[in-house]
Amino acid sequence: MALIDTINPLLTTGWSKGDAGWSLKDYESRGGYAQLKRILASKMSQDDVIAEVKKSALRGRGGAGFPAGLKWSFMPKAAAEKYVVCNTDEGEPGTFKDRDLLRYDPHSTIEGMIIAAYAVGAKRGYNYIHGEIFDIYQRFEEALDQARAAGYLGERILGSDFSFDLFAHHGWGAYICGEETGLLESIEGKKGQPRYKPPFPANFGLYGKPTTINNTETFAAIPFIMGMGGEAYLNLGKPNNGGTKLFSVSGHVNRPGNYEVPMGTPFAKLLEMAGGMRGGRKLKAVIPGGSSAPVLPADVMMECTMDYDSIAKAGSMLGSGAVIVMDETVCMVKALERLSYFYFEESCGQCTPCREGSGWLYRVVHRIEHGQGRPEDLDLLNRVTDNMMGKTICALADAAAFPVRSFIKHFKSEFEYHIEHKKCLVSPEVQRAGSGFFRASSAAGAA
Amino acid sequence: MLEIEIDGKTLQVADGSTVIEAAHQLGTYIPHFCYHKKLSIAANCRMCLVQVEKAPKPMPACATLVTNGMKVFTHSDLAVKAQKGVMEFLLINHPLDCPICDQGGECQLQDLAVGYGESASKYEEEKRVVPDKDLGPLVSTDMTRCINCTRCIRFTAEIAGFMELGQSFRGEHAEVMPFIGKTVDTELSGNIIDLCPVGALTSKPFRFSARTWELSRRRSVSPHDGLGSNLIVQTKNDRVMRVLPLEREEINECWLTDKERFSYLGLNSAERLTRPMVKQGGAWKEVDWNVALDYASHALRDVAKTHGGAAIGGLLSPHATLEEMYLAQKLLRGLGSENIDFRLRQSDFSADGKRTGTPWLGMKIADIGRLESVLIVGSFLRKDHPLIAQRLRQSAKRGAQISVLHSADDDLLIKLAARAIAAPSQLPAVLAQIVKATCQLKGVAADAALAGIAVSAEAQAIAQSLVAGKDGGKNSGILLGNFAQQHPQAATLHALGRQLASALGGSFGFLGEAANSVGGYVAKAVPGAAGMNAAAMLKDPRQAYVVLAAEPELDCADGAQALVSLTKAAAVVVLSPFKSQAMLDYAAVLLPVSPFSETSGTFVNTEGRVQSFYAAAKPQGEARPAWKVLRVLGNLLDVAGFEFNSSEDVRAEALGGQPDFVSGLDNGIDAVALNLTASVHGLERVADVPIHFADSLVRRAPALQQARDSAAPTARMNAATLAKLGLVSGDKTRVGAGGTAILAAELDAGLPDGVVRVAAAHADTVALGAMSAILSVEKA
């Protein structure tokens, strides 16, 4: 099943037919490519397109939340060679929205990219798709073929003066290639390593040319914004947090999946849509925006609404909208150990603080989890994260540090218990009971 | 200009400057590892983090551009905390065993750890171990020490021109490595040793042989190619232990070629001649200096008396010092001989007497990089002049149009605008086409001799690249390489090159083959009007020869001929730092003289710069500086004007003072008849002088002889020539021209048809005679 539930479906309107509704004619029957046609037929000015996107207060859906219209307006007008790049390198643990967007409705992203290319004056675009979802890459290629055959891509699109072609490019699974400049390096055939900024991609992007790079969901929202108008889109959400957003809810809920809700929807409502806590257990903590976002304890989270500003005020980030829900059976030390291992493995190794620090963090957390913690370890972890944050080319060092700091901050007693008693505060039986895997396998064993 | 304040001090810097450059202008040191002024900015080590006013986070000084009114604090609490934090990270996985590390005492990490590191590590986890890599015979690795600054990687990609090193794997597993199963083979590889800020890359030959603080340092000048790279020669107990570059932006920048860096190993060769020797009754005998000098002076005097001075020939190495060459020619002229030459590999001397001055580069070395268009004629540029190739590589990246006319299409690792590859006999004709096409493009009249020739597409493309610059080619350079200077029609190439440059309004010059290719002319080490040049005095054997620091069988244009003539001679007096079997066969007396490291002297480099140096070590054994030996020989032979007390006296006389640049530099040539017709039948030999065989010192450096550039000579041909001869790559062939050599055939797609490339200056190919011979090739 494609989608569990939604309020005000926009991005997910095409998802209801599951795998049967992704093709070009389905998209067209839902009003797809009408906006592209309207823009081209009416010879809408580039500035007007950008103004409409600015009005919508659409903020980047990849994690950083940078206003999309503003980003587009940074593109130099005069440059002859420009690119539009879509970031579908969805590698953040907990995030799985872009995958479904391209699976169930690839054409909204394609149309969004064509409109973006029109607005910034690009003639060529790439969609960089995560290497571990190869079937999605293949579907996107099929969708591109359909769009090309229908004249939405290529030379003189729909008889206008505007030409644009779009290509799919798949990565090989490196998390760092989701960082926009690392992604550009990877498209260029180099090792995926973030570039020092400035210059930003709008000035020095793909192959050194001005480049607009946005997340899949950002592009997918463009046709809807152009359809209903920027103002109407903004009003779906709340000021400065326009429109709807996809949330990938995972963890200990009854119905994990993608949910499209207006910005500003209370977390409690989202949790309810996801079927509430599994087994009626108590909510312990939530990572509201993908694994690199600081964890929030249940009571703080229950007060939040799902938008950039509210989550930031609570001390975390809306990020990519990956909501990881943890109930009382979770050992926070073990959870952190897993997260730290991820960042240790995925650091590109370029900057000293991240290359060396991510391994240090993981090893210390690993020791604590395995009963070899020392009382001074928590201070050490905080000190190491201090030396990592804000000291590197990209934000991966921060991403590795945030979980460590927030887990220790909010669940310090659990860490102290681990260190003192060489074991977990949450007993192994409780942990096992909370794990679907162990339940299933013990049932199988009993049979 | 932008104004910036660093630690309270204000200064003006150029637009586009980085904070670290501004700080260096002020003399403020900002700790760093990955930053290097000659390499692209990586900003990965994070050691140079500084506080910038209004920036929330510390900023890397190497990558942060100065903005007007910027205030930077390099020692504020925020900056120092960031720097110390980075240092801690750098050290957690670095082996803290400086006492057993070869870099100890000259390690940037060690030095900075004193200022920014803690006295004890808080890291108690497992440390990283990284497998070592085999980078070849010159660079040793200890990869666990690597801090992944990527300087070596950027050097191979940006300076050497081919990314032979890269970083594989991610994060903590990241490793710097060459391509799988490959070594680092660039002729500039040793520079990565200097660039490595830690002990990960060290000198393989020098490794563990001395500590840096035990070494004495002397400035010196490279005795190899015409560039005259500045050296720091490091010695211990009067033995040269290591050679490093002395930074001279206008000459070698901060680089050295591997040849210059590692040739010192030859100084300690077992073949060093350390005692005077005379041949008596066919047997060699070590004797005292006075006996040997007596013997030599008598031998020369006897020949001069009996047969006249013209019966003596002088073959002087172009790698000898100015003083040595000056005294040698003075001695020979004192004996009545005008048969003196240092241009041993030259074969066409028809320009002699027509030159209007001393041939030279035609510009300053530093100006090469400012040319907008350059044509290189007849040069194995990357191997003959690696650092000039490097300069052109950088200027090509800035948009300069570099083109090549040559008989082999070796990859220069330079982006070429155009190229013409032709058999040696065709080079004058193709150059003439380029001249004609350029004259047409510039609308100037071409030499009447060029009227009948048709311009090929390649020549046209080169002409177009030459006029492409801002002023239609005014800022262009035509440079003749070693191959062009050794060419049988060198004078024609010279004249055509001049014509081309004058049509363009650009510069024209020669890439000096050897350390004293200009100095030889200045020292008058060339034949007088009645004298014989290097080729003539070997072709028409003399009764006696004086050989200075050369091995004629390897250093002359026709080694086989040299051997015959020397063997025939009644007396051959050899002054050499080395002895060889060939020498023992033909010489009558061997006088051990100092190599460059053990004597004071002067090299005049290809741009005419006078560079003097002192001895870095005492002479080995009984060897003595050649200028002293020649001075005593002059006295013994009663030649007037030999009362020199120092090499400085000799230099003063040779140069008429103490100039920074020699006078009389001029590439002009009076009307020579252009010789454009080629009537060659048979396979033409293209002879390169492999980089590690070019002179007697480098031939004796064991580590260099193990490098890939020192592979045994082969008979290289293109596919068509191989097919025509019924050969396949790898076949054993008998190559003949006079004598024969058994060589493996090898495919070289970059050669023109009807050409066989066989390296010269190698024992295996001496028998083939002239570098420009017609060869026969058959399956052996």
JSON list of C-alpha atoms in Angstrom, two decimals, chain B residues 20-191:
[
{"chain": "B", "resi": 20, "resn": "ILE", "atom": "CA", "xyz": [46.35, 32.88, 4.93]},
{"chain": "B", "resi": 21, "resn": "GLU", "atom": "CA", "xyz": [48.03, 34.79, 2.07]},
{"chain": "B", "resi": 22, "resn": "ALA", "atom": "CA", "xyz": [47.26, 38.07, 3.80]},
{"chain": "B", "resi": 23, "resn": "ALA", "atom": "CA", "xyz": [48.66, 36.69, 7.04]},
{"chain": "B", "resi": 24, "resn": "HIS", "atom": "CA", "xyz": [51.84, 35.58, 5.30]},
{"chain": "B", "resi": 25, "resn": "GLN", "atom": "CA", "xyz": [52.27, 39.08, 3.89]},
{"chain": "B", "resi": 26, "resn": "LEU", "atom": "CA", "xyz": [52.21, 40.31, 7.44]},
{"chain": "B", "resi": 27, "resn": "GLY", "atom": "CA", "xyz": [54.58, 37.62, 8.60]},
{"chain": "B", "resi": 28, "resn": "THR", "atom": "CA", "xyz": [51.87, 36.10, 10.77]},
{"chain": "B", "resi": 29, "resn": "TYR", "atom": "CA", "xyz": [52.08, 32.33, 10.85]},
{"chain": "B", "resi": 30, "resn": "ILE", "atom": "CA", "xyz": [48.85, 30.36, 10.74]},
{"chain": "B", "resi": 31, "resn": "PRO", "atom": "CA", "xyz": [49.34, 26.65, 11.39]},
{"chain": "B", "resi": 32, "resn": "HIS", "atom": "CA", "xyz": [48.39, 24.49, 8.42]},
{"chain": "B", "resi": 33, "resn": "PHE", "atom": "CA", "xyz": [49.00, 21.12, 6.76]},
{"chain": "B", "resi": 34, "resn": "CYS", "atom": "CA", "xyz": [46.97, 20.77, 3.59]},
{"chain": "B", "resi": 35, "resn": "TYR", "atom": "CA", "xyz": [47.54, 24.30, 2.34]},
{"chain": "B", "resi": 36, "resn": "HIS", "atom": "CA", "xyz": [50.42, 24.76, -0.09]},
{"chain": "B", "resi": 37, "resn": "LYS", "atom": "CA", "xyz": [50.87, 27.88, -2.16]},
{"chain": "B", "resi": 38, "resn": "LYS", "atom": "CA", "xyz": [51.49, 25.94, -5.38]},
{"chain": "B", "resi": 39, "resn": "LEU", "atom": "CA", "xyz": [48.53, 23.58, -5.01]},
{"chain": "B", "resi": 40, "resn": "SER", "atom": "CA", "xyz": [44.78, 24.00, -5.17]},
{"chain": "B", "resi": 41, "resn": "ILE", "atom": "CA", "xyz": [42.94, 24.72, -1.93]},
{"chain": "B", "resi": 42, "resn": "ALA", "atom": "CA", "xyz": [41.59, 21.61, -0.20]},
{"chain": "B", "resi": 43, "resn": "ALA", "atom": "CA", "xyz": [40.63, 23.09, 3.17]},
{"chain": "B", "resi": 44, "resn": "ASN", "atom": "CA", "xyz": [40.51, 19.59, 4.61]},
{"chain": "B", "resi": 45, "resn": "CYS", "atom": "CA", "xyz": [43.05, 19.54, 7.45]},
{"chain": "B", "resi": 46, "resn": "ARG", "atom": "CA", "xyz": [41.19, 22.34, 9.30]},
{"chain": "B", "resi": 47, "resn": "MET", "atom": "CA", "xyz": [44.35, 23.30, 11.16]},
{"chain": "B", "resi": 48, "resn": "CYS", "atom": "CA", "xyz": [44.21, 26.88, 9.88]},
{"chain": "B", "resi": 49, "resn": "LEU", "atom": "CA", "xyz": [40.87, 27.70, 11.50]},
{"chain": "B", "resi": 50, "resn": "VAL", "atom": "CA", "xyz": [40.83, 31.32, 12.63]},
{"chain": "B", "resi": 51, "resn": "GLN", "atom": "CA", "xyz": [38.22, 33.64, 14.06]},
{"chain": "B", "resi": 52, "resn": "VAL", "atom": "CA", "xyz": [36.65, 36.07, 11.62]},
{"chain": "B", "resi": 53, "resn": "GLU", "atom": "CA", "xyz": [34.60, 38.92, 13.03]},
{"chain": "B", "resi": 54, "resn": "LYS", "atom": "CA", "xyz": [30.85, 38.38, 12.57]},
{"chain": "B", "resi": 55, "resn": "ALA", "atom": "CA", "xyz": [31.33, 34.75, 11.48]},
{"chain": "B", "resi": 56, "resn": "PRO", "atom": "CA", "xyz": [29.63, 32.40, 13.94]},
{"chain": "B", "resi": 57, "resn": "LYS", "atom": "CA", "xyz": [32.11, 29.60, 13.31]},
{"chain": "B", "resi": 58, "resn": "PRO", "atom": "CA", "xyz": [35.88, 29.55, 12.96]},
{"chain": "B", "resi": 59, "resn": "MET", "atom": "CA", "xyz": [36.88, 29.81, 9.30]},
{"chain": "B", "resi": 60, "resn": "PRO", "atom": "CA", "xyz": [39.71, 28.07, 7.43]},
{"chain": "B", "resi": 61, "resn": "ALA", "atom": "CA", "xyz": [42.26, 30.78, 6.62]},
{"chain": "B", "resi": 62, "resn": "CYS", "atom": "CA", "xyz": [43.41, 28.94, 3.51]},
{"chain": "B", "resi": 63, "resn": "ALA", "atom": "CA", "xyz": [40.00, 29.03, 1.83]},
{"chain": "B", "resi": 64, "resn": "THR", "atom": "CA", "xyz": [38.43, 32.17, 3.20]},
{"chain": "B", "resi": 65, "resn": "LEU", "atom": "CA", "xyz": [38.61, 35.07, 0.79]},
{"chain": "B", "resi": 66, "resn": "VAL", "atom": "CA", "xyz": [39.43, 38.47, 2.21]},
{"chain": "B", "resi": 67, "resn": "THR", "atom": "CA", "xyz": [36.56, 40.94, 2.14]},
{"chain": "B", "resi": 68, "resn": "ASN", "atom": "CA", "xyz": [37.05, 44.62, 2.64]},
{"chain": "B", "resi": 69, "resn": "GLY", "atom": "CA", "xyz": [37.19, 45.58, 6.29]},
{"chain": "B", "resi": 70, "resn": "MET", "atom": "CA", "xyz": [37.47, 41.97, 7.45]},
{"chain": "B", "resi": 71, "resn": "LYS", "atom": "CA", "xyz": [38.86, 41.47, 10.95]},
{"chain": "B", "resi": 72, "resn": "VAL", "atom": "CA", "xyz": [40.68, 38.24, 11.64]},
{"chain": "B", "resi": 73, "resn": "PHE", "atom": "CA", "xyz": [41.96, 36.89, 14.93]},
{"chain": "B", "resi": 74, "resn": "THR", "atom": "CA", "xyz": [44.48, 34.10, 14.64]},
{"chain": "B", "resi": 75, "resn": "HIS", "atom": "CA", "xyz": [45.18, 33.70, 18.35]},
{"chain": "B", "resi": 76, "resn": "SER", "atom": "CA", "xyz": [41.82, 34.39, 19.93]},
{"chain": "B", "resi": 77, "resn": "ASP", "atom": "CA", "xyz": [40.33, 31.83, 22.30]},
{"chain": "B", "resi": 78, "resn": "LEU", "atom": "CA", "xyz": [37.95, 30.63, 19.59]},
{"chain": "B", "resi": 79, "resn": "ALA", "atom": "CA", "xyz": [40.77, 30.21, 17.06]},
{"chain": "B", "resi": 80, "resn": "VAL", "atom": "CA", "xyz": [43.20, 28.52, 19.41]},
{"chain": "B", "resi": 81, "resn": "LYS", "atom": "CA", "xyz": [40.51, 26.19, 20.75]},
{"chain": "B", "resi": 82, "resn": "ALA", "atom": "CA", "xyz": [39.62, 25.18, 17.21]},
{"chain": "B", "resi": 83, "resn": "GLN", "atom": "CA", "xyz": [43.27, 24.66, 16.27]},
{"chain": "B", "resi": 84, "resn": "LYS", "atom": "CA", "xyz": [43.97, 22.62, 19.38]},
{"chain": "B", "resi": 85, "resn": "GLY", "atom": "CA", "xyz": [40.86, 20.57, 18.73]},
{"chain": "B", "resi": 86, "resn": "VAL", "atom": "CA", "xyz": [42.06, 19.74, 15.23]},
{"chain": "B", "resi": 87, "resn": "MET", "atom": "CA", "xyz": [45.52, 18.89, 16.52]},
{"chain": "B", "resi": 88, "resn": "GLU", "atom": "CA", "xyz": [44.00, 16.45, 18.99]},
{"chain": "B", "resi": 89, "resn": "PHE", "atom": "CA", "xyz": [42.09, 14.75, 16.18]},
{"chain": "B", "resi": 90, "resn": "LEU", "atom": "CA", "xyz": [45.19, 14.58, 14.00]},
{"chain": "B", "resi": 91, "resn": "LEU", "atom": "CA", "xyz": [47.13, 12.89, 16.74]},
{"chain": "B", "resi": 92, "resn": "ILE", "atom": "CA", "xyz": [44.61, 10.31, 17.93]},
{"chain": "B", "resi": 93, "resn": "ASN", "atom": "CA", "xyz": [45.32, 7.95, 15.07]},
{"chain": "B", "resi": 94, "resn": "HIS", "atom": "CA", "xyz": [48.85, 9.10, 14.35]},
{"chain": "B", "resi": 95, "resn": "PRO", "atom": "CA", "xyz": [51.63, 6.91, 15.72]},
{"chain": "B", "resi": 96, "resn": "LEU", "atom": "CA", "xyz": [53.27, 8.89, 18.49]},
{"chain": "B", "resi": 97, "resn": "ASP", "atom": "CA", "xyz": [56.67, 7.35, 17.87]},
{"chain": "B", "resi": 98, "resn": "CYS", "atom": "CA", "xyz": [58.66, 10.26, 16.52]},
{"chain": "B", "resi": 99, "resn": "PRO", "atom": "CA", "xyz": [61.97, 8.78, 17.72]},
{"chain": "B", "resi": 100, "resn": "ILE", "atom": "CA", "xyz": [61.70, 5.97, 15.17]},
{"chain": "B", "resi": 101, "resn": "CYS", "atom": "CA", "xyz": [60.17, 8.02, 12.38]},
{"chain": "B", "resi": 102, "resn": "ASP", "atom": "CA", "xyz": [62.41, 9.16, 9.54]},
{"chain": "B", "resi": 103, "resn": "GLN", "atom": "CA", "xyz": [60.62, 12.50, 9.43]},
{"chain": "B", "resi": 104, "resn": "GLY", "atom": "CA", "xyz": [61.49, 13.24, 13.05]},
{"chain": "B", "resi": 105, "resn": "GLY", "atom": "CA", "xyz": [63.09, 16.63, 13.39]},
{"chain": "B", "resi": 106, "resn": "GLU", "atom": "CA", "xyz": [61.69, 17.96, 10.15]},
{"chain": "B", "resi": 107, "resn": "CYS", "atom": "CA", "xyz": [58.03, 17.10, 10.62]},
{"chain": "B", "resi": 108, "resn": "GLN", "atom": "CA", "xyz": [55.35, 19.73, 10.41]},
{"chain": "B", "resi": 109, "resn": "LEU", "atom": "CA", "xyz": [53.04, 17.68, 12.59]},
{"chain": "B", "resi": 110, "resn": "GLN", "atom": "CA", "xyz": [55.72, 17.22, 15.22]},
{"chain": "B", "resi": 111, "resn": "ASP", "atom": "CA", "xyz": [56.53, 20.93, 15.20]},
{"chain": "B", "resi": 112, "resn": "LEU", "atom": "CA", "xyz": [52.93, 22.06, 15.44]},
{"chain": "B", "resi": 113, "resn": "ALA", "atom": "CA", "xyz": [52.13, 19.45, 18.07]},
{"chain": "B", "resi": 114, "resn": "VAL", "atom": "CA", "xyz": [54.58, 21.26, 20.33]},
{"chain": "B", "resi": 115, "resn": "GLY", "atom": "CA", "xyz": [52.48, 24.40, 20.05]},
{"chain": "B", "resi": 116, "resn": "TYR", "atom": "CA", "xyz": [48.97, 23.00, 19.81]},
{"chain": "B", "resi": 117, "resn": "GLY", "atom": "CA", "xyz": [49.03, 19.50, 21.20]},
{"chain": "B", "resi": 118, "resn": "GLU", "atom": "CA", "xyz": [48.48, 18.21, 24.72]},
{"chain": "B", "resi": 119, "resn": "SER", "atom": "CA", "xyz": [51.24, 16.45, 26.61]},
{"chain": "B", "resi": 120, "resn": "ALA", "atom": "CA", "xyz": [49.18, 13.29, 26.84]},
{"chain": "B", "resi": 121, "resn": "SER", "atom": "CA", "xyz": [46.51, 11.76, 24.65]},
{"chain": "B", "resi": 122, "resn": "LYS", "atom": "CA", "xyz": [42.95, 11.28, 25.87]},
{"chain": "B", "resi": 123, "resn": "TYR", "atom": "CA", "xyz": [42.35, 8.74, 23.14]},
{"chain": "B", "resi": 124, "resn": "GLU", "atom": "CA", "xyz": [42.35, 5.26, 24.58]},
{"chain": "B", "resi": 125, "resn": "GLU", "atom": "CA", "xyz": [40.67, 3.34, 21.80]},
{"chain": "B", "resi": 126, "resn": "GLU", "atom": "CA", "xyz": [42.27, 1.22, 19.12]},
{"chain": "B", "resi": 127, "resn": "LYS", "atom": "CA", "xyz": [44.45, 3.09, 16.65]},
{"chain": "B", "resi": 128, "resn": "ARG", "atom": "CA", "xyz": [44.20, 2.90, 12.91]},
{"chain": "B", "resi": 129, "resn": "VAL", "atom": "CA", "xyz": [46.78, 0.96, 10.91]},
{"chain": "B", "resi": 130, "resn": "VAL", "atom": "CA", "xyz": [47.09, 1.56, 7.17]},
{"chain": "B", "resi": 131, "resn": "PRO", "atom": "CA", "xyz": [48.94, -0.82, 4.85]},
{"chain": "B", "resi": 132, "resn": "ASP", "atom": "CA", "xyz": [52.02, 0.63, 3.16]},
{"chain": "B", "resi": 133, "resn": "LYS", "atom": "CA", "xyz": [52.14, 1.09, -0.59]},
{"chain": "B", "resi": 134, "resn": "ASP", "atom": "CA", "xyz": [54.91, 0.47, -3.08]},
{"chain": "B", "resi": 135, "resn": "LEU", "atom": "CA", "xyz": [55.44, 3.75, -4.89]},
{"chain": "B", "resi": 136, "resn": "GLY", "atom": "CA", "xyz": [58.65, 2.69, -6.63]},
{"chain": "B", "resi": 137, "resn": "PRO", "atom": "CA", "xyz": [62.37, 2.96, -5.87]},
{"chain": "B", "resi": 138, "resn": "LEU", "atom": "CA", "xyz": [62.37, 6.59, -4.75]},
{"chain": "B", "resi": 139, "resn": "VAL", "atom": "CA", "xyz": [59.52, 7.20, -2.35]},
{"chain": "B", "resi": 140, "resn": "SER", "atom": "CA", "xyz": [59.08, 5.15, 0.76]},
{"chain": "B", "resi": 141, "resn": "THR", "atom": "CA", "xyz": [55.71, 4.93, 2.50]},
{"chain": "B", "resi": 142, "resn": "ASP", "atom": "CA", "xyz": [54.59, 4.64, 6.09]},
{"chain": "B", "resi": 143, "resn": "MET", "atom": "CA", "xyz": [50.91, 5.16, 5.47]},
{"chain": "B", "resi": 144, "resn": "THR", "atom": "CA", "xyz": [49.80, 4.78, 9.06]},
{"chain": "B", "resi": 145, "resn": "ARG", "atom": "CA", "xyz": [51.41, 8.19, 9.58]},
{"chain": "B", "resi": 146, "resn": "CYS", "atom": "CA", "xyz": [49.34, 9.77, 6.80]},
{"chain": "B", "resi": 147, "resn": "ILE", "atom": "CA", "xyz": [47.04, 12.60, 7.88]},
{"chain": "B", "resi": 148, "resn": "ASN", "atom": "CA", "xyz": [45.17, 12.63, 4.55]},
{"chain": "B", "resi": 149, "resn": "CYS", "atom": "CA", "xyz": [46.06, 16.21, 3.71]},
{"chain": "B", "resi": 150, "resn": "THR", "atom": "CA", "xyz": [46.03, 15.16, 0.00]},
{"chain": "B", "resi": 151, "resn": "ARG", "atom": "CA", "xyz": [48.99, 17.37, -0.91]},
{"chain": "B", "resi": 152, "resn": "CYS", "atom": "CA", "xyz": [50.67, 14.44, -2.71]},
{"chain": "B", "resi": 153, "resn": "ILE", "atom": "CA", "xyz": [47.48, 13.70, -4.61]},
{"chain": "B", "resi": 154, "resn": "ARG", "atom": "CA", "xyz": [47.05, 17.28, -5.69]},
{"chain": "B", "resi": 155, "resn": "PHE", "atom": "CA", "xyz": [50.72, 17.43, -6.69]},
{"chain": "B", "resi": 156, "resn": "THR", "atom": "CA", "xyz": [50.49, 14.47, -9.05]},
{"chain": "B", "resi": 157, "resn": "ALA", "atom": "CA", "xyz": [47.27, 15.76, -10.57]},
{"chain": "B", "resi": 158, "resn": "GLU", "atom": "CA", "xyz": [48.08, 19.44, -10.82]},
{"chain": "B", "resi": 159, "resn": "ILE", "atom": "CA", "xyz": [51.85, 19.84, -11.06]},
{"chain": "B", "resi": 160, "resn": "ALA", "atom": "CA", "xyz": [53.04, 16.53, -12.49]},
{"chain": "B", "resi": 161, "resn": "GLY", "atom": "CA", "xyz": [49.98, 16.42, -14.74]},
{"chain": "B", "resi": 162, "resn": "PHE", "atom": "CA", "xyz": [48.68, 12.92, -14.09]},
{"chain": "B", "resi": 163, "resn": "MET", "atom": "CA", "xyz": [46.81, 11.81, -10.99]},
{"chain": "B", "resi": 164, "resn": "GLU", "atom": "CA", "xyz": [48.98, 8.89, -9.99]},
{"chain": "B", "resi": 165, "resn": "LEU", "atom": "CA", "xyz": [47.79, 9.01, -6.40]},
{"chain": "B", "resi": 166, "resn": "GLY", "atom": "CA", "xyz": [44.27, 9.14, -5.08]},
{"chain": "B", "resi": 167, "resn": "GLN", "atom": "CA", "xyz": [42.31, 8.65, -1.91]},
{"chain": "B", "resi": 168, "resn": "SER", "atom": "CA", "xyz": [40.35, 5.45, -1.74]},
{"chain": "B", "resi": 169, "resn": "PHE", "atom": "CA", "xyz": [37.72, 4.46, 0.79]},
{"chain": "B", "resi": 170, "resn": "ARG", "atom": "CA", "xyz": [35.79, 6.70, 3.12]},
{"chain": "B", "resi": 171, "resn": "GLY", "atom": "CA", "xyz": [36.11, 8.29, 6.49]},
{"chain": "B", "resi": 172, "resn": "GLU", "atom": "CA", "xyz": [38.56, 6.70, 8.87]},
{"chain": "B", "resi": 173, "resn": "HIS", "atom": "CA", "xyz": [39.25, 4.02, 6.27]},
{"chain": "B", "resi": 174, "resn": "ALA", "atom": "CA", "xyz": [40.45, 6.59, 3.75]},
{"chain": "B", "resi": 175, "resn": "GLU", "atom": "CA", "xyz": [43.83, 5.72, 2.27]},
{"chain": "B", "resi": 176, "resn": "VAL", "atom": "CA", "xyz": [46.12, 7.49, -0.10]},
{"chain": "B", "resi": 177, "resn": "MET", "atom": "CA", "xyz": [47.26, 5.04, -2.75]},
{"chain": "B", "resi": 178, "resn": "PRO", "atom": "CA", "xyz": [48.45, 4.70, -6.34]},
{"chain": "B", "resi": 179, "resn": "PHE", "atom": "CA", "xyz": [46.52, 2.80, -8.95]},
{"chain": "B", "resi": 180, "resn": "ILE", "atom": "CA", "xyz": [46.39, -0.87, -8.07]},
{"chain": "B", "resi": 181, "resn": "GLY", "atom": "CA", "xyz": [49.67, -2.53, -8.96]},
{"chain": "B", "resi": 182, "resn": "LYS", "atom": "CA", "xyz": [51.19, 0.76, -10.16]},
{"chain": "B", "resi": 183, "resn": "THR", "atom": "CA", "xyz": [53.94, 2.89, -8.76]},
{"chain": "B", "resi": 184, "resn": "VAL", "atom": "CA", "xyz": [54.37, 6.66, -8.93]},
{"chain": "B", "resi": 185, "resn": "ASP", "atom": "CA", "xyz": [56.42, 7.12, -12.06]},
{"chain": "B", "resi": 186, "resn": "THR", "atom": "CA", "xyz": [56.39, 10.82, -12.76]},
{"chain": "B", "resi": 187, "resn": "GLU", "atom": "CA", "xyz": [59.81, 12.37, -13.27]},
{"chain": "B", "resi": 188, "resn": "LEU", "atom": "CA", "xyz": [58.83, 14.77, -10.47]},
{"chain": "B", "resi": 189, "resn": "SER", "atom": "CA", "xyz": [57.84, 12.14, -7.90]},
{"chain": "B", "resi": 190, "resn": "GLY", "atom": "CA", "xyz": [60.36, 13.12, -5.26]},
{"chain": "B", "resi": 191, "resn": "ASN", "atom": "CA", "xyz": [58.56, 16.37, -4.61]}
]
